[in-house]
Short mmCIF file of C-alpha atoms and ligand atoms in Angstrom, two decimals:
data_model
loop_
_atom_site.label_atom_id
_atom_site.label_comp_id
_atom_site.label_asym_id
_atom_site.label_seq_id
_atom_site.Cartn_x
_atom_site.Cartn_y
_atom_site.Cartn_z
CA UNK A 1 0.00 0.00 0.00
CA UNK A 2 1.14 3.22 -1.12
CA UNK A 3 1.70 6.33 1.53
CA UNK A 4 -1.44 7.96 0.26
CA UNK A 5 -3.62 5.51 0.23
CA UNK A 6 -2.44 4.61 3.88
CA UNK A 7 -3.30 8.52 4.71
CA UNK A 8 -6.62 8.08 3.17
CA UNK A 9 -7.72 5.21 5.10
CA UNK A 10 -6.93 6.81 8.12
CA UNK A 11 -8.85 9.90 7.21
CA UNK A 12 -11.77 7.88 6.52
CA UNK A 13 -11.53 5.49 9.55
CA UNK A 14 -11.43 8.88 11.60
CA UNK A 15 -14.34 10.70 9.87
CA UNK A 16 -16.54 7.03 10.35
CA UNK A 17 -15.23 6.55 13.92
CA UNK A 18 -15.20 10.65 15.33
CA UNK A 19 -19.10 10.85 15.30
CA UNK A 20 -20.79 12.11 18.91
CA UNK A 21 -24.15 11.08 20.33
CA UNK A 22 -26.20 13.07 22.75
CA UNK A 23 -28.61 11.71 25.07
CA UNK A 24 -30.37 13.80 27.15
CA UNK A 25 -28.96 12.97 30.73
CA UNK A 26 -27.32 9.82 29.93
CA UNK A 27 -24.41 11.49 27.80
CA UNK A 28 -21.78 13.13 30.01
CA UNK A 29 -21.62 17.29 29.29
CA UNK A 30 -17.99 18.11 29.74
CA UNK A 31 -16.83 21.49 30.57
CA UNK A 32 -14.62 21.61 28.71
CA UNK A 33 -14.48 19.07 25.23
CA UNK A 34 -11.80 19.60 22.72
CA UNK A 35 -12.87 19.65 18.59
CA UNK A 36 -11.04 16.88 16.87
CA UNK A 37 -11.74 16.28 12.94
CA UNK A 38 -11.09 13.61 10.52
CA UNK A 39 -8.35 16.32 8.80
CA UNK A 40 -6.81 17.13 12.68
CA UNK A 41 -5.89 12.93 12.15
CA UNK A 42 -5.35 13.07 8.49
CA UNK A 43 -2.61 15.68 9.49
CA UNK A 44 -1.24 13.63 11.90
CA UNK A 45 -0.67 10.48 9.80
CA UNK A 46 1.12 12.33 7.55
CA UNK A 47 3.75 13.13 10.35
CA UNK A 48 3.68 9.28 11.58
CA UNK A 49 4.38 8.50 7.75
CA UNK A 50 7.34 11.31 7.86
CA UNK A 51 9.27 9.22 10.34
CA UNK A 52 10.70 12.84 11.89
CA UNK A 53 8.98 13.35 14.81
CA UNK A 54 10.74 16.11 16.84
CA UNK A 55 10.22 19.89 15.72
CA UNK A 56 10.12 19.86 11.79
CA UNK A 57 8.43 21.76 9.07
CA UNK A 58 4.61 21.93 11.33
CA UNK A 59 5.90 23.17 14.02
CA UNK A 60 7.65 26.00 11.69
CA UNK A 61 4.16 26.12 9.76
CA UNK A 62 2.33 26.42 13.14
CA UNK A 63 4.82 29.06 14.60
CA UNK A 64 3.67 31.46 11.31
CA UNK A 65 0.37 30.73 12.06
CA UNK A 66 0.82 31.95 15.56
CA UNK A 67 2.59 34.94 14.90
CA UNK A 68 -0.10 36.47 12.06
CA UNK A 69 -2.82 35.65 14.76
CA UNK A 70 -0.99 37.32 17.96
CA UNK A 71 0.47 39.65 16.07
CA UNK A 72 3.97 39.37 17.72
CA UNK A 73 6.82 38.90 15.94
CA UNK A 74 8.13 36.04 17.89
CA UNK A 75 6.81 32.72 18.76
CA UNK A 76 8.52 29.73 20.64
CA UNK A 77 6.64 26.72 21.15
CA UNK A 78 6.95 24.42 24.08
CA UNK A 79 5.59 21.78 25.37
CA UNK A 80 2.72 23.19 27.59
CA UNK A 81 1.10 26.34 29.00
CA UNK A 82 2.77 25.73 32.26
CA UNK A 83 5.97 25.56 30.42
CA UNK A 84 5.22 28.58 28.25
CA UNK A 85 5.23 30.61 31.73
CA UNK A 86 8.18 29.00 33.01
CA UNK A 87 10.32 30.25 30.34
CA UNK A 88 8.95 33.44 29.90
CA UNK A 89 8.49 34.33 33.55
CA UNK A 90 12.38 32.82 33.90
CA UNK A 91 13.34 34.91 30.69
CA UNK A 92 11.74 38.04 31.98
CA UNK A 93 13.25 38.11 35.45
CA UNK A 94 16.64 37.02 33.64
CA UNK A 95 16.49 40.96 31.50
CA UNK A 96 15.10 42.55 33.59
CA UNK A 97 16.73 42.07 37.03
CA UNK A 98 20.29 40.26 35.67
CA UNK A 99 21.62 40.53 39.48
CA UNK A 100 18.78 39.03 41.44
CA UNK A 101 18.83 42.53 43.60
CA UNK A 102 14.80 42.55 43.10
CA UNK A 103 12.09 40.41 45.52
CA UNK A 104 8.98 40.39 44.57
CA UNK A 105 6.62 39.68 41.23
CA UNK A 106 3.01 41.31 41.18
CA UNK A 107 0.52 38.57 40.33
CA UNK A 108 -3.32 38.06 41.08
CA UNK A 109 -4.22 35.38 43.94
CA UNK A 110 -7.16 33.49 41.98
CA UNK A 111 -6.05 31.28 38.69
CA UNK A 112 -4.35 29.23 37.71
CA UNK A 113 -1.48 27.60 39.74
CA UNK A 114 1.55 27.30 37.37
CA UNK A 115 1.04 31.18 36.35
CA UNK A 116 2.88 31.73 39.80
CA UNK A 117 4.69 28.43 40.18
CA UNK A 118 7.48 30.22 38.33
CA UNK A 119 7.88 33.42 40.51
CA UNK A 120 8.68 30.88 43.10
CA UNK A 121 10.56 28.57 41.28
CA UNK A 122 12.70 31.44 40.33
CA UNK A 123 13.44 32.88 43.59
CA UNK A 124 11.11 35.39 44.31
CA UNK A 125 8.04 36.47 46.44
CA UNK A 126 4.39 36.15 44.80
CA UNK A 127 2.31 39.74 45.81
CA UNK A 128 -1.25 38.48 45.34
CA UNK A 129 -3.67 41.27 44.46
CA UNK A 130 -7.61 40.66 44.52
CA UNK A 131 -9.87 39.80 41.91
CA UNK A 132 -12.93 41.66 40.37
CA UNK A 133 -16.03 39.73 39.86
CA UNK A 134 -15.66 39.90 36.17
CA UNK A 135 -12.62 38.17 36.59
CA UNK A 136 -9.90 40.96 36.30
CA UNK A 137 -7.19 42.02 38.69
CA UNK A 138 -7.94 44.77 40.48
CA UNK A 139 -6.46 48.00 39.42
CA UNK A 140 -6.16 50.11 42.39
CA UNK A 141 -4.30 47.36 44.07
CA UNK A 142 -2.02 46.89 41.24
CA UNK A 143 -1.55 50.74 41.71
CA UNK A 144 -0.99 50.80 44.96
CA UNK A 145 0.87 47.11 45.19
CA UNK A 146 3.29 49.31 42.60
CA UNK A 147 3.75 52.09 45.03
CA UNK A 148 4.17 50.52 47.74
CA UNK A 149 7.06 47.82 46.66
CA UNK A 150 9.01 50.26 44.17
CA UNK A 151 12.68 49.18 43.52
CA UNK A 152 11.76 46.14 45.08
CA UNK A 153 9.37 44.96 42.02
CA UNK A 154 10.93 43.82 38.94
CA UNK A 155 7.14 42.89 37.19
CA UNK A 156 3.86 41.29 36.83
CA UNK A 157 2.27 38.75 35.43
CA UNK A 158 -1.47 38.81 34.97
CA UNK A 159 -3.81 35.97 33.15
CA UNK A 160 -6.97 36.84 31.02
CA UNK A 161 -9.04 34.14 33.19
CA UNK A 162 -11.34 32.30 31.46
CA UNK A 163 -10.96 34.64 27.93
CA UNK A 164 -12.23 38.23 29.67
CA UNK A 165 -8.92 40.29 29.28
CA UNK A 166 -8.14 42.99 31.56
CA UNK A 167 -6.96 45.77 30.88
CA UNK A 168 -3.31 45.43 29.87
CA UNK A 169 -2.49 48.53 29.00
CA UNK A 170 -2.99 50.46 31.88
CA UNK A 171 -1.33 47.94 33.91
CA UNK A 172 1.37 48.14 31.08
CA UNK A 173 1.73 52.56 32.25
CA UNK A 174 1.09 51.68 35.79
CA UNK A 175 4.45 49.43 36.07
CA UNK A 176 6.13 51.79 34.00
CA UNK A 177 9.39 50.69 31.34
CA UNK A 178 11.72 49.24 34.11
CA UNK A 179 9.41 46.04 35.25
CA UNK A 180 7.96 43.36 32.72
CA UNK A 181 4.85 42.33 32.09
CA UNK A 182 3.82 38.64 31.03
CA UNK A 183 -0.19 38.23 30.15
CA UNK A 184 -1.02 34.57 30.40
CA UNK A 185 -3.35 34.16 27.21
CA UNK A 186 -3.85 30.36 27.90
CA UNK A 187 -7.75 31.09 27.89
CA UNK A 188 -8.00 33.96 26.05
CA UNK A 189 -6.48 32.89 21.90
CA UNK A 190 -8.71 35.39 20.17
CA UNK A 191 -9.79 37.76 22.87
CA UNK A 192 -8.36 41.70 22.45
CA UNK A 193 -7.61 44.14 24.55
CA UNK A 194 -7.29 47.92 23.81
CA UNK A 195 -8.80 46.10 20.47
CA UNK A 196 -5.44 44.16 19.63
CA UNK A 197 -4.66 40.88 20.16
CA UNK A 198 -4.22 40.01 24.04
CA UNK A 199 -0.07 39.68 24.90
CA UNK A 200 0.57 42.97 22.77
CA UNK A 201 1.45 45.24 25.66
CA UNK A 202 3.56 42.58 27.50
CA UNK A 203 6.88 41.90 27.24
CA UNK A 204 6.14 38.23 27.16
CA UNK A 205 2.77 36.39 26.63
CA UNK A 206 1.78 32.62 26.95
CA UNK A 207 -0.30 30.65 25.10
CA UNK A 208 -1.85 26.65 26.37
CA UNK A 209 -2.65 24.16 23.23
CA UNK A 210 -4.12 21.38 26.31
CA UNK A 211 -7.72 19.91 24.70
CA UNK A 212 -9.98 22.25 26.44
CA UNK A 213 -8.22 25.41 25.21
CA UNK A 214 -9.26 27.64 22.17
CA UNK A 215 -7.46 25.30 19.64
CA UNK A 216 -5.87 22.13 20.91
CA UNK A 217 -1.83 20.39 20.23
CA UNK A 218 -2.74 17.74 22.41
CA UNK A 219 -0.40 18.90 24.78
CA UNK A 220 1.49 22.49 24.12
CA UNK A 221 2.52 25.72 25.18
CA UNK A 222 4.28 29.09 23.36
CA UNK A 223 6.01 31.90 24.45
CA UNK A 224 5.24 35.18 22.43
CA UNK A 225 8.38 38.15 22.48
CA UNK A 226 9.16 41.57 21.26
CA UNK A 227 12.61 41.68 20.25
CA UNK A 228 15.07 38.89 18.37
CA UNK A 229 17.33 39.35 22.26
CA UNK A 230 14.30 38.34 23.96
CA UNK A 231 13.27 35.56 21.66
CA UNK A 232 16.91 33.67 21.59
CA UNK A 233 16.66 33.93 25.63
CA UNK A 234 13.20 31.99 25.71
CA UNK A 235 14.48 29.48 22.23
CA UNK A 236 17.91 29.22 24.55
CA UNK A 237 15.86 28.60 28.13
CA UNK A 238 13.81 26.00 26.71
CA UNK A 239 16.41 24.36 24.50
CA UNK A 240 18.56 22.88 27.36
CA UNK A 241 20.12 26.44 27.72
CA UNK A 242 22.08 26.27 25.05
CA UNK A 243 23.94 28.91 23.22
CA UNK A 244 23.43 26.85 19.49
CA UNK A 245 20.49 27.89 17.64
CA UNK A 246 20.23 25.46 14.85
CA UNK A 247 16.72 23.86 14.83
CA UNK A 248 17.14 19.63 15.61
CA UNK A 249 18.58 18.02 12.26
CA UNK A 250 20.77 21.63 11.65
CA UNK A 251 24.30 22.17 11.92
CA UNK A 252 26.11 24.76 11.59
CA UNK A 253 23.88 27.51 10.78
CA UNK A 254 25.93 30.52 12.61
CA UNK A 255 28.87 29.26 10.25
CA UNK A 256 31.01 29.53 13.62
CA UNK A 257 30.55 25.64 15.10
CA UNK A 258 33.83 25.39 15.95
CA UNK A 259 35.30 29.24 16.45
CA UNK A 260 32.46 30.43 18.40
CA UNK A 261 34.40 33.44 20.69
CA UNK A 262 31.52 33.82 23.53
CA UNK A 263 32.46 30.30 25.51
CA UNK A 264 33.19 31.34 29.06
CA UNK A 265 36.37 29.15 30.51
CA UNK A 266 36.19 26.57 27.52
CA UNK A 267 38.95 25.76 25.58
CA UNK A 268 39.57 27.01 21.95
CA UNK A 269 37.90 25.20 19.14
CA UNK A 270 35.31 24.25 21.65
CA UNK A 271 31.72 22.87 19.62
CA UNK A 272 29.10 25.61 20.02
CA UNK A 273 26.27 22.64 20.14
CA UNK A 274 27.38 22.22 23.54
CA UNK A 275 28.13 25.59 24.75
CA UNK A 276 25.26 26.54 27.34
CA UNK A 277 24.90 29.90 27.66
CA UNK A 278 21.65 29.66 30.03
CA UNK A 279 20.59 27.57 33.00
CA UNK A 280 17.90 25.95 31.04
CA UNK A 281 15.57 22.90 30.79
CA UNK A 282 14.10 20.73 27.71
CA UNK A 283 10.58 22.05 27.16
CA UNK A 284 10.50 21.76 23.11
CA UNK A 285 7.22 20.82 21.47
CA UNK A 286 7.10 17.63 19.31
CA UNK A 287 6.26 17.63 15.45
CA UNK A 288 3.31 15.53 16.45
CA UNK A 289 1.88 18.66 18.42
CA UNK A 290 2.88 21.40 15.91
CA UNK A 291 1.11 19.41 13.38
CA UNK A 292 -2.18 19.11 15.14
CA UNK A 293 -1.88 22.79 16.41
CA UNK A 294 -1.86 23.94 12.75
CA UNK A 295 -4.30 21.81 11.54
CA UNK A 296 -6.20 23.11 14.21
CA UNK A 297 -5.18 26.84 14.42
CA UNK A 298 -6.99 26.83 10.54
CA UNK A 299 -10.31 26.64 12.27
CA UNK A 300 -9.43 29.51 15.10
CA UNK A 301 -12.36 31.80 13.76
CA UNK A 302 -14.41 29.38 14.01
CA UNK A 303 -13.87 28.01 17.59
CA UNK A 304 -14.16 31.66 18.93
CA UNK A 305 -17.17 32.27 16.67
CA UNK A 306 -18.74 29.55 18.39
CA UNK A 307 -17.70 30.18 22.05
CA UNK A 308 -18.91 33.73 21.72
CA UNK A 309 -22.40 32.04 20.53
CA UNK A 310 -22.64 29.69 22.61
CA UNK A 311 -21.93 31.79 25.68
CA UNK A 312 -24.55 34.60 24.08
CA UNK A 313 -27.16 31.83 24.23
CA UNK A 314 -26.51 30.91 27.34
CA UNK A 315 -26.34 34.32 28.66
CA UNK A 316 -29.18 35.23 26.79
CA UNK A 317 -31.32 32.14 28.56
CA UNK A 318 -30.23 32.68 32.23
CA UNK A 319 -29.98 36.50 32.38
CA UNK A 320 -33.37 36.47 34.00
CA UNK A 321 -35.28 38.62 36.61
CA UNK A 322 -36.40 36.09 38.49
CA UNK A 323 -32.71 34.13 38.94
CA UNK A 324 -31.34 37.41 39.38
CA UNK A 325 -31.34 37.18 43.33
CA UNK A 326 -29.71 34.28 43.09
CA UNK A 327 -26.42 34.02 40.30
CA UNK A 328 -24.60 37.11 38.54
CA UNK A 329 -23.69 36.50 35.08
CA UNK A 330 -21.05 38.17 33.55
CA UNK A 331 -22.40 40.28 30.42
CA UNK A 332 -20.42 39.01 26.97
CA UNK A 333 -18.50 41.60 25.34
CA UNK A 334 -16.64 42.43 21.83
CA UNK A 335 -13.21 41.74 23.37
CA UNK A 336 -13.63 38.56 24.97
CA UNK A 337 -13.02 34.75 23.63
CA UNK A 338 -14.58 32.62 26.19
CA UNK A 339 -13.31 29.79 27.35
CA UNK A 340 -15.76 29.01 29.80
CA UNK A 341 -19.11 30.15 30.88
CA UNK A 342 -19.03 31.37 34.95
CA UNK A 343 -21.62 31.54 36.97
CA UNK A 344 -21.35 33.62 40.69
CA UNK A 345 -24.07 31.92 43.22
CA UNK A 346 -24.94 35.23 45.27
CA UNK A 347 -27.80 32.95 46.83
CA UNK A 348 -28.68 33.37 50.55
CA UNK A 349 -30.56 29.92 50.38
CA UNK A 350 -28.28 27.81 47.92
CA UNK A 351 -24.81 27.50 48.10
CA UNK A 352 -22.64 26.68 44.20
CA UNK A 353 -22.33 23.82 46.08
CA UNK A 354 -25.52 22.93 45.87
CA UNK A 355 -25.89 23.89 42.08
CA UNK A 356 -22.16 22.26 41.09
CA UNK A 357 -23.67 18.58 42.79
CA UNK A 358 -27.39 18.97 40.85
CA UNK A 359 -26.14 19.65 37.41
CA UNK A 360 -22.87 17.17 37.68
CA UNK A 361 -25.76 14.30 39.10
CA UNK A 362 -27.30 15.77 35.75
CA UNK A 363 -24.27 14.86 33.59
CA UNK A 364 -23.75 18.56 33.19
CA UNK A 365 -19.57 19.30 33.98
CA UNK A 366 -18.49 22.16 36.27
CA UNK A 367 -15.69 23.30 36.99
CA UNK A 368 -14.09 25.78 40.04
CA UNK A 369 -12.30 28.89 39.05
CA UNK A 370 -8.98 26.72 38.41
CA UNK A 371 -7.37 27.09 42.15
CA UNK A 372 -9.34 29.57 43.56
CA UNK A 373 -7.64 31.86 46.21
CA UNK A 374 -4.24 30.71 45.91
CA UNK A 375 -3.05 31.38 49.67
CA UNK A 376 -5.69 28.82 50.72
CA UNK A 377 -4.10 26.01 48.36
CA UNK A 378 -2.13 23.38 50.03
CA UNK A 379 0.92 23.75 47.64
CA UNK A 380 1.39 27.85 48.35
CA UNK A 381 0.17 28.73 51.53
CA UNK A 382 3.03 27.66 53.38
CA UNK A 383 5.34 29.66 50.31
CA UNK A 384 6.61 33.47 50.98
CA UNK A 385 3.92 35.31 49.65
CA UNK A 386 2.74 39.33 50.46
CA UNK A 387 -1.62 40.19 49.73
CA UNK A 388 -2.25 43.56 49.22
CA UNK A 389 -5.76 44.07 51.04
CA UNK A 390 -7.77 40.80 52.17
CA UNK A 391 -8.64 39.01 49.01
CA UNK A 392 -12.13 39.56 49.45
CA UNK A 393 -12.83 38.98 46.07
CA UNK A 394 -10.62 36.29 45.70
CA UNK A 395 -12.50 34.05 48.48
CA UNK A 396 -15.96 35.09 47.14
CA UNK A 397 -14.66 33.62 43.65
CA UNK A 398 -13.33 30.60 45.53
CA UNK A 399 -16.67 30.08 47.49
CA UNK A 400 -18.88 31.34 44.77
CA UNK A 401 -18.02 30.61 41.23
CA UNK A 402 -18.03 27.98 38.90
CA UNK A 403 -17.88 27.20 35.09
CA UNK A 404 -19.76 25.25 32.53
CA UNK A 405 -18.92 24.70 28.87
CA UNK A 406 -19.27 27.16 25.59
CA UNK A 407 -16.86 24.58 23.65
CA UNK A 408 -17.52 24.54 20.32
CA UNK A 409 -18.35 20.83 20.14
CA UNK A 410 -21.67 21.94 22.05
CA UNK A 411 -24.85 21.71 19.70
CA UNK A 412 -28.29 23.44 20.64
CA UNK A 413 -30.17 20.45 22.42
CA UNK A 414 -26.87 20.16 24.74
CA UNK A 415 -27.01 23.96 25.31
CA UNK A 416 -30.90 23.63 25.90
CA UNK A 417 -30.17 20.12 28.52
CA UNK A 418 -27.86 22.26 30.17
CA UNK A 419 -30.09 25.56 30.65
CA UNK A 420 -33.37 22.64 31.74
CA UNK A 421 -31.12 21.65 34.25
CA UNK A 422 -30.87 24.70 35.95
CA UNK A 423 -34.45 25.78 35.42
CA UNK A 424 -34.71 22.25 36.93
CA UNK A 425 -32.61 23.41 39.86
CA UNK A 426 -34.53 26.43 40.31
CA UNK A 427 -38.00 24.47 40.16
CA UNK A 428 -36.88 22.02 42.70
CA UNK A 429 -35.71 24.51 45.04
CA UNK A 430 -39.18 26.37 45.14
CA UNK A 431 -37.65 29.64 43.66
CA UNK A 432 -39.72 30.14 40.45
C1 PLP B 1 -4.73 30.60 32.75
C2 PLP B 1 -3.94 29.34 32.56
N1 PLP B 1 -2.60 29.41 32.58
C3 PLP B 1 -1.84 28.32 32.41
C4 PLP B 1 -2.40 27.08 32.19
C5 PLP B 1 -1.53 25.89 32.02
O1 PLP B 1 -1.58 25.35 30.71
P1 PLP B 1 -1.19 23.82 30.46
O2 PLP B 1 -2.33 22.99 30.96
O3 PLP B 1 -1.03 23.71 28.99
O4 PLP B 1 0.05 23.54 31.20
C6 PLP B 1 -3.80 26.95 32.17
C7 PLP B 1 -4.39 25.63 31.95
O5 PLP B 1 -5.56 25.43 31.73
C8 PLP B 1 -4.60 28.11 32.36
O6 PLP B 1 -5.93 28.04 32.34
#
């Protein structure tokens, strides 16, 4: 059998076999489901059948792809959204406090945990400001987190939770040119801010390609940078640290493998393959995922076309008078790109508790705002860490929210189960 045919086969075994059923209550409603087609499969044959499987021509293909939709003129790929802020939180405190003179790292105490793993792992102190109920960080504390720490603050990193970005230009004036910002865009591929693409007023910006994200690489991360300094430091801190830039299969490409000058204490002649110019880790992305990430990243529009209708019908279903009492919805907007649909319980006489256990016995998933208030999580509350005000918000969004799906795999009678479920809720309870 040719390679072709083989190719074909699989692409009609997948478009047979990737065929979803939905029954009312019996089938399971995820939260979040990712959107895998017969050509997503197709795509990845053809690497199988390539017999190259780490970083190749997809991953180049999906790196383009990734800098027309960002907008920034440098993307690294890695091997997860955790991994994306490792190097770029790693690469920002690396330029912008070389000496290690600075302590702390402004970041907001509800989200998700490895957006501040790395300010830790790295050496410095987490300052957890609040969050707003419509899922921002909170300005004034920002403001006055900035004025308070000074010298002491070398930057900030802030995540667009859930796709609603905040405003990152403001928070961009209010740390001024001397401290970084990174935006974690891992929920947010396709949401603007200031009406660009989120991540263009950082210095850094993160992307996740895990299944329930916007578009999916099975597994995958990438770093987004300004300048071709920056870019080598994150390529450099996620290639082992190494001071070689030729892609795997290169050699030679700087024309210097065996005279390069900048080699510390080694001797003369030394190979520049193994001169490390970084203290750096092996976080590269595998031609498997770059292949599925641009297979997938040609059907961006429509994923966030969807998620913005699916979350308007929802919205537009359980906005009502009556429930009003009861849950706060957040109101969709032009800038966001949801990536989940959150629901605040302000209830005196039902907990989200209550409402998270009905609709998941209803096979309809939930899920918490990621970790909630960080300084309650096992993992960081006995960490160095500085709050700026109580965190308020931060434990009513703990306590209080949860999130179903808007994945574009939904159809209308699941979006209908799900809003009879809550109706259902409401019923049962007496409240309507
Ligand atoms: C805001 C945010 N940042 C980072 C991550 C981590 O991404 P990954 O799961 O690819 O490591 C996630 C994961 O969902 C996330 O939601």
């Amino acid at each position: 059998m040719d390679k072709t045919t083989i190719i074909e086969e699989i692409n009609r075994y997948a478009q047979e076999n990737l065929v979803h059923t939905f029954d009312p209550g019996k089938t399971y409603i995820p939260p979040a489901a990712p959107q895998l087609e017969a050509s997503d499969v197709k795509t990845l044959s053809e690497v199988l059948l390539q017999f190259w499987y780490t970083e190749y021509k997809y991953c180049r293909k999906f790196e383009k792809e990734l800098e027309r939709v960002t907008g920034k003129p440098h993307v690294s790929l890695v091997n997860s959204g955790s991994s994306a802020s490792l190097v770029a939180i790693t690469a920002a405190v690396r330029i912008f406090d070389p000496g290690h003179t600075k302590k702390y790292i402004l970041t907001c105490a509800t989200g998700f945990p490895t957006t501040v793993s790395p300010i830790i792992q790295n050496g410095y102190i987490p300052i957890y400001v609040d969050m707003n109920d419509d899922l921002t960080p909170n300005l004034f504390s920002i403001a006055s987190a900035i004025d308070f720490y000074d010298s002491a603050l070398v930057g900030a990193v802030f995540a667009h939770t859930l796709g609603f970005p905040f405003d990152e230009k403001k928070i961009r004036e209010l740390l001024g040119p001397d401290r970084f910002l990174v935006s974690d865009c891992c929920d947010a591929l396709g949401a603007t801010t200031s009406n660009l693409p989120v991540g263009s007023f950082s210095d850094f910006s993160t992307l996740s390609f895990f299944p329930s994200h916007h578009i999916m690489a099975a597994e995958g991360g990438a770093v987004m940078s300004n300048t071709d300094e920056h870019a080598s430091l994150v390529s450099s801190i996620s290639n082992w640290g190494r001071s070689c830039f030729c892609r795997p299969g290169e050699s030679n490409t700087c024309g210097k493998r065996f005279t390069w000058e900048d080699r510390g204490d080694l001797p003369e002649g030394w190979d520049h393959k193994y001169i490390f110019s970084e203290v750096g880790y092996n976080l590269k992305m595998t031609e498997f995922q770059g292949a599925l990430g641009y297979s997938q990243i040609q059907r961006l529009d429509k994923f966030v076309d969807a998620r913005k209708e699916n979350y308007q019908y929802l919205y537009g279903e359980l906005n009502r008078s009556e429930y009003h009492p009861h849950i706060h919805l957040i109101e969709p907007s032009s800038s966001f790109s949801p990536f989940g649909f959150p629901i605040l319980v302000t209830s005196d006489v039902f907990t989200a508790g209550d409402l998270i256990a009905w609709l998941e016995g209803h096979k309809v998933g939930t899920r918490r705002l990621f970790a909630g208030n960080l300084v309650r999580q096992p993992g960081f509350m006995n960490q160095r860490y500085a709050i700026v005000g109580d965190l308020y918000g931060s434990d009513m969004l703990m306590n209080q929210m949860f999130w179903i799906s808007v994945s574009p795999s939904l159809n209308r009678s699941m979006l209908n189960y799900m809003i009879y479920m809550i109706d259902q809720f409401f019923i049962s309870r007496g409240l309507v």
